[in-house]
mmCIF file of C-alpha atoms and ligand atoms in Angstrom:
data_model
loop_
_atom_site.group_PDB
_atom_site.id
_atom_site.type_symbol
_atom_site.label_atom_id
_atom_site.label_comp_id
_atom_site.label_asym_id
_atom_site.label_seq_id
_atom_site.Cartn_x
_atom_site.Cartn_y
_atom_site.Cartn_z
ATOM 1 C CA MET A 19 45.241 -42.239 -15.977
ATOM 2 C CA SER A 20 43.960 -41.062 -12.631
ATOM 3 C CA ASN A 21 43.014 -37.707 -14.165
ATOM 4 C CA ILE A 22 40.753 -39.433 -16.688
ATOM 5 C CA ASN A 23 39.079 -41.378 -13.913
ATOM 6 C CA ASN A 24 38.430 -38.200 -11.977
ATOM 7 C CA GLN A 25 36.828 -36.578 -15.003
ATOM 8 C CA THR A 26 34.511 -39.548 -15.400
ATOM 9 C CA GLN A 27 33.405 -39.251 -11.791
ATOM 10 C CA ASP A 28 32.705 -35.542 -12.247
ATOM 11 C CA LEU A 29 30.428 -36.291 -15.190
ATOM 12 C CA PHE A 30 28.423 -38.727 -13.077
ATOM 13 C CA ALA A 31 28.128 -36.033 -10.422
ATOM 14 C CA LEU A 32 26.602 -33.687 -13.009
ATOM 15 C CA ASP A 33 24.046 -36.344 -13.972
ATOM 16 C CA THR A 34 23.039 -36.611 -10.319
ATOM 17 C CA VAL A 35 22.461 -32.854 -10.141
ATOM 18 C CA GLN A 36 20.210 -32.997 -13.207
ATOM 19 C CA ASP A 37 18.132 -35.721 -11.555
ATOM 20 C CA LEU A 38 17.093 -33.445 -8.663
ATOM 21 C CA ASP A 39 13.335 -33.033 -8.559
ATOM 22 C CA ASN A 40 11.764 -29.697 -9.430
ATOM 23 C CA GLU A 41 11.267 -28.642 -5.836
ATOM 24 C CA THR A 42 14.888 -29.229 -4.886
ATOM 25 C CA ALA A 43 16.043 -27.525 -8.053
ATOM 26 C CA ALA A 44 13.840 -24.525 -7.255
ATOM 27 C CA THR A 45 15.263 -24.330 -3.754
ATOM 28 C CA CYS A 46 18.809 -24.478 -5.097
ATOM 29 C CA SER A 47 18.085 -21.721 -7.608
ATOM 30 C CA GLY A 48 16.632 -19.355 -5.002
ATOM 31 C CA GLY A 49 13.034 -20.528 -4.640
ATOM 32 C CA VAL A 50 11.625 -19.872 -8.107
ATOM 33 C CA GLY A 51 8.008 -20.971 -8.307
ATOM 34 C CA PHE A 52 7.044 -23.890 -10.517
ATOM 35 C CA LEU A 53 4.097 -25.871 -11.870
ATOM 36 C CA PHE A 54 3.304 -29.607 -12.042
ATOM 37 C CA GLY A 55 5.254 -30.522 -8.867
ATOM 38 C CA PRO A 56 4.491 -33.811 -7.065
ATOM 39 C CA ASP A 57 3.533 -32.101 -3.756
ATOM 40 C CA PRO A 58 1.835 -28.804 -4.667
ATOM 41 C CA ASP A 59 1.315 -25.927 -2.215
ATOM 42 C CA VAL A 60 -1.699 -24.824 -4.255
ATOM 43 C CA ILE A 61 -3.957 -26.645 -6.711
ATOM 44 C CA LEU A 62 -5.735 -24.593 -9.370
ATOM 45 C CA HIS A 63 -8.920 -26.165 -10.732
ATOM 46 C CA LYS A 64 -10.769 -25.506 -13.962
ATOM 47 C CA ASP A 65 -14.199 -26.027 -12.359
ATOM 48 C CA PRO A 66 -15.781 -24.736 -9.095
ATOM 49 C CA ASN A 67 -15.564 -26.528 -5.724
ATOM 50 C CA GLY A 68 -12.150 -28.062 -6.326
ATOM 51 C CA GLN A 69 -13.339 -29.966 -9.390
ATOM 52 C CA GLY A 70 -12.059 -30.175 -12.941
ATOM 53 C CA GLN A 71 -8.577 -30.426 -14.358
ATOM 54 C CA PRO A 72 -5.950 -29.596 -11.679
ATOM 55 C CA LEU A 73 -2.692 -27.674 -11.930
ATOM 56 C CA GLY A 74 -0.214 -27.893 -9.021
ATOM 57 C CA VAL A 75 1.707 -24.761 -8.043
ATOM 58 C CA ASN A 76 4.715 -24.443 -5.714
ATOM 59 C CA ALA A 77 6.605 -21.355 -4.569
ATOM 60 C CA ALA A 78 8.564 -20.108 -1.591
ATOM 61 C CA THR A 79 7.251 -17.171 0.435
ATOM 62 C CA GLY A 80 7.906 -13.955 -1.455
ATOM 63 C CA ASP A 81 7.907 -15.744 -4.784
ATOM 64 C CA GLY A 82 5.347 -17.086 -7.217
ATOM 65 C CA VAL A 83 4.512 -18.166 -10.745
ATOM 66 C CA PRO A 84 4.353 -15.027 -12.928
ATOM 67 C CA ASN A 85 2.303 -16.669 -15.684
ATOM 68 C CA ILE A 86 0.367 -19.904 -15.153
ATOM 69 C CA GLY A 87 -0.167 -20.073 -18.900
ATOM 70 C CA LEU A 88 3.539 -20.493 -19.614
ATOM 71 C CA ILE A 89 6.043 -22.856 -18.039
ATOM 72 C CA ASN A 90 9.564 -23.304 -19.408
ATOM 73 C CA GLY A 91 8.413 -21.543 -22.572
ATOM 74 C CA GLN A 92 5.558 -24.012 -23.115
ATOM 75 C CA GLU A 93 1.912 -22.988 -22.987
ATOM 76 C CA THR A 94 -0.429 -24.576 -20.450
ATOM 77 C CA THR A 95 -4.198 -24.533 -20.847
ATOM 78 C CA PHE A 96 -4.794 -22.750 -17.515
ATOM 79 C CA ASN A 97 -4.451 -19.045 -18.262
ATOM 80 C CA ASP A 98 -7.873 -17.434 -17.652
ATOM 81 C CA GLN A 99 -9.405 -20.906 -17.100
ATOM 82 C CA VAL A 100 -9.237 -21.325 -13.293
ATOM 83 C CA SER A 101 -12.568 -21.446 -11.436
ATOM 84 C CA SER A 102 -11.502 -22.637 -7.967
ATOM 85 C CA ILE A 103 -8.345 -22.812 -5.881
ATOM 86 C CA THR A 104 -7.269 -25.197 -3.118
ATOM 87 C CA ILE A 105 -4.510 -23.773 -0.914
ATOM 88 C CA LYS A 106 -2.716 -26.463 1.080
ATOM 89 C CA ARG A 107 0.190 -24.400 2.463
ATOM 90 C CA GLY A 108 0.851 -20.697 2.885
ATOM 91 C CA SER A 109 -1.074 -17.531 2.174
ATOM 92 C CA TRP A 110 -1.410 -16.621 -1.487
ATOM 93 C CA ASN A 111 -2.621 -13.820 -3.725
ATOM 94 C CA PHE A 112 -3.822 -14.454 -7.290
ATOM 95 C CA PHE A 113 -3.836 -11.882 -10.066
ATOM 96 C CA GLY A 114 -5.658 -11.330 -13.336
ATOM 97 C CA ASP A 115 -2.534 -10.311 -15.258
ATOM 98 C CA ASP A 116 0.974 -11.725 -15.503
ATOM 99 C CA ASN A 117 3.771 -10.727 -13.121
ATOM 100 C CA TYR A 118 1.362 -10.221 -10.197
ATOM 101 C CA ARG A 119 -0.559 -7.321 -11.721
ATOM 102 C CA GLY A 120 -4.194 -6.582 -12.394
ATOM 103 C CA GLN A 121 -7.259 -7.434 -10.347
ATOM 104 C CA SER A 122 -6.435 -9.697 -7.386
ATOM 105 C CA THR A 123 -8.290 -12.123 -5.171
ATOM 106 C CA GLY A 124 -6.780 -10.614 -2.023
ATOM 107 C CA VAL A 125 -4.678 -12.755 0.299
ATOM 108 C CA LEU A 126 -6.147 -16.240 0.837
ATOM 109 C CA ALA A 127 -5.251 -18.692 3.637
ATOM 110 C CA PRO A 128 -5.402 -22.518 3.273
ATOM 111 C CA GLY A 129 -8.788 -23.751 2.086
ATOM 112 C CA THR A 130 -10.808 -24.159 -1.104
ATOM 113 C CA TYR A 131 -12.231 -21.081 -2.807
ATOM 114 C CA ASN A 132 -14.522 -20.502 -5.766
ATOM 115 C CA LEU A 133 -13.250 -17.483 -7.645
ATOM 116 C CA GLY A 134 -16.524 -15.680 -8.297
ATOM 117 C CA ALA A 135 -15.680 -12.288 -9.824
ATOM 118 C CA ASN A 136 -12.198 -13.606 -10.722
ATOM 119 C CA ASP A 137 -13.568 -16.715 -12.455
ATOM 120 C CA ASP A 138 -11.642 -17.596 -15.642
ATOM 121 C CA ALA A 139 -9.334 -14.609 -15.170
ATOM 122 C CA ILE A 140 -6.339 -15.703 -13.064
ATOM 123 C CA THR A 141 -2.918 -15.442 -14.724
ATOM 124 C CA SER A 142 -0.347 -15.237 -11.894
ATOM 125 C CA ALA A 143 0.058 -16.576 -8.350
ATOM 126 C CA PHE A 144 2.183 -15.147 -5.520
ATOM 127 C CA ARG A 145 2.952 -16.681 -2.112
ATOM 128 C CA VAL A 146 2.625 -13.920 0.491
ATOM 129 C CA ALA A 147 3.318 -15.823 3.726
ATOM 130 C CA PRO A 148 4.471 -19.263 4.913
HETATM 131 CA CA1 CA B 333 -5.876 -13.036 -16.964
#
């Protein structure tokens, strides 16, 4: 009888783990970057000057999002559509191809940037420094 009760409690513990928010889950899994978090480190915008549809990005230093057009196997509408970037935390580099390849913006500190030559080209984002 007590064994059955213990098993029930373990199942509830698993449910609690699944309820962790994305940021906590990312931290637990080694800091994998993610999109759509509630407190983004970076906001990608579809229009210049921090305007247009936003996409929140989070990642630990030394990590990033290898393809902003794909998250959990689902397509977003942001690949090659970003025109400005607001960095709230950290120093970041943005790349024209997936997996941090191709033409890059160079390392950017917190602030809002219009992408200019990289307009509608960004595909991946990497956090270089805290
Ligand atoms: Ca691209």
